[in-house]
Tab-separated table of C-alpha atoms in Angstrom:
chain	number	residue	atom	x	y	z
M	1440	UNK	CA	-31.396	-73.778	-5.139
M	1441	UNK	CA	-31.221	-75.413	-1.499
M	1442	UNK	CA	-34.202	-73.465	-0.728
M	1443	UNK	CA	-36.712	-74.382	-2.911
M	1444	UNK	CA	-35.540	-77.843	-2.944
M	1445	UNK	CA	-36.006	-77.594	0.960
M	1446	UNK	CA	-40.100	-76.552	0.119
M	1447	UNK	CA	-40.263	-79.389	-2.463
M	1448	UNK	CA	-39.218	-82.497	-0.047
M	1449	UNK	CA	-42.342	-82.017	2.169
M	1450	UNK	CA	-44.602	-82.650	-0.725
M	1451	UNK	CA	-42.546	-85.446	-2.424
M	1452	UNK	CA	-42.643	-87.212	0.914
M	1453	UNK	CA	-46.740	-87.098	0.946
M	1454	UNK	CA	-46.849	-87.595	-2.361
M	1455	UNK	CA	-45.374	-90.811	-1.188
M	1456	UNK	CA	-47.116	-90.974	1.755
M	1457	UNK	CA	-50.508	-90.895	-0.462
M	1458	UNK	CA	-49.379	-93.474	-3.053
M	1459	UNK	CA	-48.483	-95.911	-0.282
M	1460	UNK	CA	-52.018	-95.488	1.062
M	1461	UNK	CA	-53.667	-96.145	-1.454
M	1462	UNK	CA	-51.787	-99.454	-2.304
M	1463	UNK	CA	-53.349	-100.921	1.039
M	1464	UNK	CA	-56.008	-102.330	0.410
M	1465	UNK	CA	-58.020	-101.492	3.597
M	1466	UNK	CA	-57.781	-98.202	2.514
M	1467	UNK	CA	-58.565	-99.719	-1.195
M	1468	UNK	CA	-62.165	-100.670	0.247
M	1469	UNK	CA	-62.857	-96.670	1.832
M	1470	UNK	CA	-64.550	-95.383	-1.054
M	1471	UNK	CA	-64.940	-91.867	0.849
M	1472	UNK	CA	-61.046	-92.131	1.609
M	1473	UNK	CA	-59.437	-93.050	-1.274
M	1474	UNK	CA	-61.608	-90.207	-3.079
M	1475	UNK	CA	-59.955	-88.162	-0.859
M	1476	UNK	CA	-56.276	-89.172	-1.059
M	1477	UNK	CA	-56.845	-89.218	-4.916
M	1478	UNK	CA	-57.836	-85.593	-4.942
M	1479	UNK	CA	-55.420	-84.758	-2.781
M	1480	UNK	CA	-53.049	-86.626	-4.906
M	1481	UNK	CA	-54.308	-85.026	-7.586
M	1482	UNK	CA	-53.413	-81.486	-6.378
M	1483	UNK	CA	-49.732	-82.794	-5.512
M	1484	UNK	CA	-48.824	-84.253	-9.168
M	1485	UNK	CA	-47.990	-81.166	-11.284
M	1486	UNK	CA	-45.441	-79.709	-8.102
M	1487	UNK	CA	-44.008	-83.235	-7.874
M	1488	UNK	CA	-43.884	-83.814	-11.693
M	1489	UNK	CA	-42.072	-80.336	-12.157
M	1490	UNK	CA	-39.877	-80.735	-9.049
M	1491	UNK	CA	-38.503	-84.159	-9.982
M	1492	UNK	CA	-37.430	-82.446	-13.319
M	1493	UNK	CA	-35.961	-79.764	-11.552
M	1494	UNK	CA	-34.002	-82.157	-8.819
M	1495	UNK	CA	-32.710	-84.245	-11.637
M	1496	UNK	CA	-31.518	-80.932	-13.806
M	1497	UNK	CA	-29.390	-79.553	-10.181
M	1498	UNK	CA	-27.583	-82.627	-10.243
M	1499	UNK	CA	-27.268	-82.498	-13.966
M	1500	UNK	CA	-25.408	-78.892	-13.280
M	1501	UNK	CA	-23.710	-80.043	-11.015
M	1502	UNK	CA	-22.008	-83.307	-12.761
M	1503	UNK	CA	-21.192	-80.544	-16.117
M	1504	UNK	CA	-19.932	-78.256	-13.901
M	1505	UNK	CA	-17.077	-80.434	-12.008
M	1506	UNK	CA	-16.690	-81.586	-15.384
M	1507	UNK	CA	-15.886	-78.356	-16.726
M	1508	UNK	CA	-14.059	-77.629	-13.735
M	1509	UNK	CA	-11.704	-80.863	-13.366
M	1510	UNK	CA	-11.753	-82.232	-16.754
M	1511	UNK	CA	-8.631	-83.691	-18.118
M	1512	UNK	CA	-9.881	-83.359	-22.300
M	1513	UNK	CA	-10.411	-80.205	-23.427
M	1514	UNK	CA	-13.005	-81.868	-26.158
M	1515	UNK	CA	-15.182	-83.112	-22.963
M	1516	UNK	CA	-14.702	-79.732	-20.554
M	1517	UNK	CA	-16.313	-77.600	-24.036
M	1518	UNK	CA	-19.004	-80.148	-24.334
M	1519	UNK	CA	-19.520	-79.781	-20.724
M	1520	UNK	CA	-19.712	-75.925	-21.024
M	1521	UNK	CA	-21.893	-75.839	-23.684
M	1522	UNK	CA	-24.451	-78.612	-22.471
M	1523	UNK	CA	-23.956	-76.493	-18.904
M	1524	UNK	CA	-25.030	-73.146	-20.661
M	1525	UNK	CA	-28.082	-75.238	-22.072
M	1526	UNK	CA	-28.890	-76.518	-18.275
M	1527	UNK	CA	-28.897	-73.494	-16.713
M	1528	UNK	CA	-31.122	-71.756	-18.903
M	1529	UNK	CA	-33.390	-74.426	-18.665
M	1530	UNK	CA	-33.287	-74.093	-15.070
M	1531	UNK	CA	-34.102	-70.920	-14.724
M	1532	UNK	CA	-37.290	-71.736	-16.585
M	1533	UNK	CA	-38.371	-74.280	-14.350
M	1534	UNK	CA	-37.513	-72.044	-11.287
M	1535	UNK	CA	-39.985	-69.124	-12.528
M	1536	UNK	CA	-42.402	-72.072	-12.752
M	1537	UNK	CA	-42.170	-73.866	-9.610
M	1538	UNK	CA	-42.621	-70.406	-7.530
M	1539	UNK	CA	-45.287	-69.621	-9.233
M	1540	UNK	CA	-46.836	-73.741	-8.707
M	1541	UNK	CA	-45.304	-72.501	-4.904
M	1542	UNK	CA	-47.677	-69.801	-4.621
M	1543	UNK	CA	-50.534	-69.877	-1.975
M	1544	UNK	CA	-53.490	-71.074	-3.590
M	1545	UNK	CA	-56.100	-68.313	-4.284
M	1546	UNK	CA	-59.774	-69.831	-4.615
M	1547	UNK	CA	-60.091	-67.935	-7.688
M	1548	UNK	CA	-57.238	-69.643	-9.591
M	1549	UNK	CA	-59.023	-71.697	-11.428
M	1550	UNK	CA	-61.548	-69.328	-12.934
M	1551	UNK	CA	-61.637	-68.099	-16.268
M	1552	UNK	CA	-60.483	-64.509	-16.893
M	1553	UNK	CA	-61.462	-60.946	-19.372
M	1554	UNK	CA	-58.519	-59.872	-20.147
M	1555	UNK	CA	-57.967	-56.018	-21.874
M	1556	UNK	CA	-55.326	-54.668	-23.350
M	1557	UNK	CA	-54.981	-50.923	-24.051
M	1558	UNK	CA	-52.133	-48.790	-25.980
M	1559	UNK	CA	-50.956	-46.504	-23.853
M	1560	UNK	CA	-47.939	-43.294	-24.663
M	1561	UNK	CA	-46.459	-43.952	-27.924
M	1562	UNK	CA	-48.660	-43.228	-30.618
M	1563	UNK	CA	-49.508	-45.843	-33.285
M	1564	UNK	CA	-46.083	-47.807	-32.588
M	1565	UNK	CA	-47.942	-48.458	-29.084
M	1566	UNK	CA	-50.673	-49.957	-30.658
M	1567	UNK	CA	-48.728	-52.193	-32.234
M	1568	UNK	CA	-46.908	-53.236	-28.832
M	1569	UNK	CA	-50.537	-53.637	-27.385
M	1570	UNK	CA	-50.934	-56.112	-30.411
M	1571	UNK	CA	-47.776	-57.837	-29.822
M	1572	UNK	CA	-48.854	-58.579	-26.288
M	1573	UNK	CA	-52.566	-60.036	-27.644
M	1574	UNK	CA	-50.582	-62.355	-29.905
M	1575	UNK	CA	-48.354	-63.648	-27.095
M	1576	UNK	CA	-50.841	-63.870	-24.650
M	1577	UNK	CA	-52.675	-66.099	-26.950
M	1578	UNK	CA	-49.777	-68.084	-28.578
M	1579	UNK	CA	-48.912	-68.844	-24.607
M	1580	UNK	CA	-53.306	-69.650	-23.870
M	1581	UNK	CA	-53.223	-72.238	-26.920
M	1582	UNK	CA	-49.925	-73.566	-25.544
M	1583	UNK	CA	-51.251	-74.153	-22.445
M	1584	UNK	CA	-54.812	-76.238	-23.996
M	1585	UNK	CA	-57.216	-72.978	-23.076
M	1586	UNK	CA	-59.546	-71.195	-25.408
M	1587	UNK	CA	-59.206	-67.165	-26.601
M	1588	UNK	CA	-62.269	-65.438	-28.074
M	1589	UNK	CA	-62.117	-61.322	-28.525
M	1590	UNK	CA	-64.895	-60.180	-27.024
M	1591	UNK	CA	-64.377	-56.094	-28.562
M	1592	UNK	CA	-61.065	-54.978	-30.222
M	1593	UNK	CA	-60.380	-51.198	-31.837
M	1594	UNK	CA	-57.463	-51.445	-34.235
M	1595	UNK	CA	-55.414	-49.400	-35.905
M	1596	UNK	CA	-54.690	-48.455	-39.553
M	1597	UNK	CA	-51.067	-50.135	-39.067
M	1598	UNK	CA	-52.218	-53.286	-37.800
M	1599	UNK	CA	-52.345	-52.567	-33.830
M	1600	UNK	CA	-54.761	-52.270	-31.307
M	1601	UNK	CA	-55.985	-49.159	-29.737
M	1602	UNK	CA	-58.063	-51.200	-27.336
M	1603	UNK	CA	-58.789	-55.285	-27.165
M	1604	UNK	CA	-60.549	-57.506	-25.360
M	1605	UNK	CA	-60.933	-61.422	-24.686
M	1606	UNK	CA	-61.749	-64.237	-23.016
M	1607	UNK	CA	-58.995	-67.171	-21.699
M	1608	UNK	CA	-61.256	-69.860	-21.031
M	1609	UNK	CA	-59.144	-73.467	-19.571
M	1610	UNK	CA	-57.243	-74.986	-16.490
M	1611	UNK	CA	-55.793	-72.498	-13.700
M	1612	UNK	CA	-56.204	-69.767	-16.011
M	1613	UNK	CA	-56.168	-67.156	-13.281
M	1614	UNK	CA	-53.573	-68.618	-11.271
M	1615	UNK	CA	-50.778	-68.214	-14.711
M	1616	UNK	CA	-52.179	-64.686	-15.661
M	1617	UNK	CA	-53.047	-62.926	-12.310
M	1618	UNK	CA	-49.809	-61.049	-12.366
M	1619	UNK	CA	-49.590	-59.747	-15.431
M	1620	UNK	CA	-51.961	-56.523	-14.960
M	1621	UNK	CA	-50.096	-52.864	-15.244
M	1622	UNK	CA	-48.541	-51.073	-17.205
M	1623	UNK	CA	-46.080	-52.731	-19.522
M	1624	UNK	CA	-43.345	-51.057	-21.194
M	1625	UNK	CA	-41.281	-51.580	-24.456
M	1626	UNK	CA	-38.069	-49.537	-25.968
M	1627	UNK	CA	-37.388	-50.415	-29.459
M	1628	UNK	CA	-36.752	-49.305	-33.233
M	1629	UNK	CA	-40.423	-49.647	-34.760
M	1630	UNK	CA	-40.410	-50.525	-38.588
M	1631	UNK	CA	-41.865	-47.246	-39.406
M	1632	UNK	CA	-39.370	-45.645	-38.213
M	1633	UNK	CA	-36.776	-44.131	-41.317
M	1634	UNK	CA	-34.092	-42.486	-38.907
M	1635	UNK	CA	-33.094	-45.697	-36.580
M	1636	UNK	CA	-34.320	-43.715	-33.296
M	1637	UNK	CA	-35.577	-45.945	-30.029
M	1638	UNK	CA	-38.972	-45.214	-29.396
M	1639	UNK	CA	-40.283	-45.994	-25.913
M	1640	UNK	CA	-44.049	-47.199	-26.322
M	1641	UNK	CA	-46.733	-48.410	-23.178
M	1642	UNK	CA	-49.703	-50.599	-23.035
M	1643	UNK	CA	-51.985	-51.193	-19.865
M	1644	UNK	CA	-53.095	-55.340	-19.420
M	1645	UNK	CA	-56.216	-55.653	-16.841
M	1646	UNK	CA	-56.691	-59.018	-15.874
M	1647	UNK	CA	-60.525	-59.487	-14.602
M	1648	UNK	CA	-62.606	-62.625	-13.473
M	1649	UNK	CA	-65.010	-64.207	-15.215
M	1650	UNK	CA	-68.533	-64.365	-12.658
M	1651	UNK	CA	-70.493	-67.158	-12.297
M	1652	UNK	CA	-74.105	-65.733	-13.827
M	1653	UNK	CA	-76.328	-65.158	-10.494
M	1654	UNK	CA	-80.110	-65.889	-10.974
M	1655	UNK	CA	-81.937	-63.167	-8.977
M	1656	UNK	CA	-85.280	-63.930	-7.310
M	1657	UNK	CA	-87.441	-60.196	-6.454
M	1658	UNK	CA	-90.681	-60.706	-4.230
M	1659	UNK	CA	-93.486	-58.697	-6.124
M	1660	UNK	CA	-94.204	-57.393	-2.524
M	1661	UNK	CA	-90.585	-55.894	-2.129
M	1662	UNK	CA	-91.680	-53.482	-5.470
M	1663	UNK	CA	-93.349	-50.118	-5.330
M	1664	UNK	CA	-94.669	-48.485	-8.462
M	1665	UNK	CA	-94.894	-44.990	-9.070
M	1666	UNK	CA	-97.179	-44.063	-11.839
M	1667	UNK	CA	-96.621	-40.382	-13.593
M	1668	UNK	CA	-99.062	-38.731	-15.338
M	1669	UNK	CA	-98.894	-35.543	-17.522
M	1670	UNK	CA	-99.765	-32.362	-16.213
M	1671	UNK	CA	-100.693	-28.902	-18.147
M	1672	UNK	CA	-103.051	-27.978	-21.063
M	1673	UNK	CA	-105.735	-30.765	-22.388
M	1674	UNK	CA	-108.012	-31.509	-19.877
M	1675	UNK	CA	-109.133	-34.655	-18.612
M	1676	UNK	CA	-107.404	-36.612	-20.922
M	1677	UNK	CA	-104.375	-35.355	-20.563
M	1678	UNK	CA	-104.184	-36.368	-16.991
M	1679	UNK	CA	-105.213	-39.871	-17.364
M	1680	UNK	CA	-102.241	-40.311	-19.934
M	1681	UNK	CA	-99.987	-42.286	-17.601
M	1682	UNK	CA	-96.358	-41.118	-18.665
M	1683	UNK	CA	-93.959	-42.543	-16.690
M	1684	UNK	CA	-93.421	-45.469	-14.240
M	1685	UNK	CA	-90.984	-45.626	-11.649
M	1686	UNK	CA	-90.251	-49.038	-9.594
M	1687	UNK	CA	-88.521	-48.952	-6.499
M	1688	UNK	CA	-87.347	-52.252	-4.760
């Protein structure tokens, strides 16, 4: 926990650094520099936001946890088990989250993404895992404000997907979803199964970005064109029929 509290002071410490700037009001009158401290403030407030909850949830754990340890009531050390329990799951969360915020930024984070899920070994009960992971990848997309359209899906006669695709249009969408292309893997009972056996089913997840749409300019003088005509039987005519074109740039 040290260490990633350790990464987080340098950027609460600008973060302060910025807000104090931008209080003065010499800097105030710098249109060019306050535009720039406010972007750069900008990029700062969701690791600051995220890391103030998580300094204030370590101390939390650690107040419930010399409670538990050194209480005198055994009504208050309970409480401060359960509440601890709570805490530390809730931590974890926020852990997973700020190393991912942590991450070196990628200049693609912020694009929009294709993403394709496929059923892999398993029969139809992999479909149905490849369906499971559509609905939770969306559930988590409309959590997070973006937009999902399916682009192409294939499904099954059981209500599964042999192959799906769609769009995650929003904020950072790259950045939360870069990671999760492979091969994913599930062991479970399906429903259709009568005798209670585990079946172990795969699905493959690409991940792919979204391109900006390129206009492309071609020279006329950059193009040569072949003209084909017929050859054989039919005279004259025959070989003034032009039957093919070929352009070459």
């Amino acid at each position: 926990m040290a260490t990633l509290l350790d990464k987080l002071e340098p950027m609460f410490r600008r973060y302060r650094e910025i807000e104090e700037s931008m209080a003065d009001p010499e800097v105030a009158a710098n249109f060019e520099r306050i535009q720039e401290l406010a972007r750069e403030r900008a990029s700062l407030e969701y690791l600051v936001k995220v890391g103030s909850e998580y300094k204030e949830l370590v101390n939390e754990i650690d107040d419930l946890e010399s409670l538990a340890r050194d209480g005198s009531e055994p009504e208050l050390v309970q409480m401060a088990k359960e509440e601890l329990e709570v805490a530390q799951a809730k931590l974890e969360g926020l852990t997973q989250t700020l190393r991912m915020a942590l991450l070196p930024k990628n200049p693609n984070d912020e694009r929009d993404v294709i993403m394709e899920i496929r059923a892999g070994t398993g029969g139809a009960e992999a479909g149905i895992f490849a369906a499971d992971l559509y609905r939770a990848y969306s559930r988590y997309a409309l959590n997070q404000g973006w937009k999902v359209e399916v682009m192409d899906s294939n499904p099954t006669e059981v209500g599964g997907f042999n192959k799906i695709v769609f769009e995650i249009q929003g904020k950072n969408v790259f950045r939360r979803v870069k990671f999760e292309s492979g091969v994913h893997r599930v062991q479970r009972i399906p429903n259709t199964e009568t005798q209670g056996r585990i079946h172990t089913s795969t699905a493959t997840v690409a991940v792919l970005l979204v391109v900006d749409e390129v206009e492309v300019k071609i020279d006329p003088n950059d193009l040569r064109i072949d003209i084909f005509h017929a050859g054989g039987h039919g005279g004259q005519n025959v070989n003034k029929v032009a039957t093919a074109v070929r352009i070459v740039h």
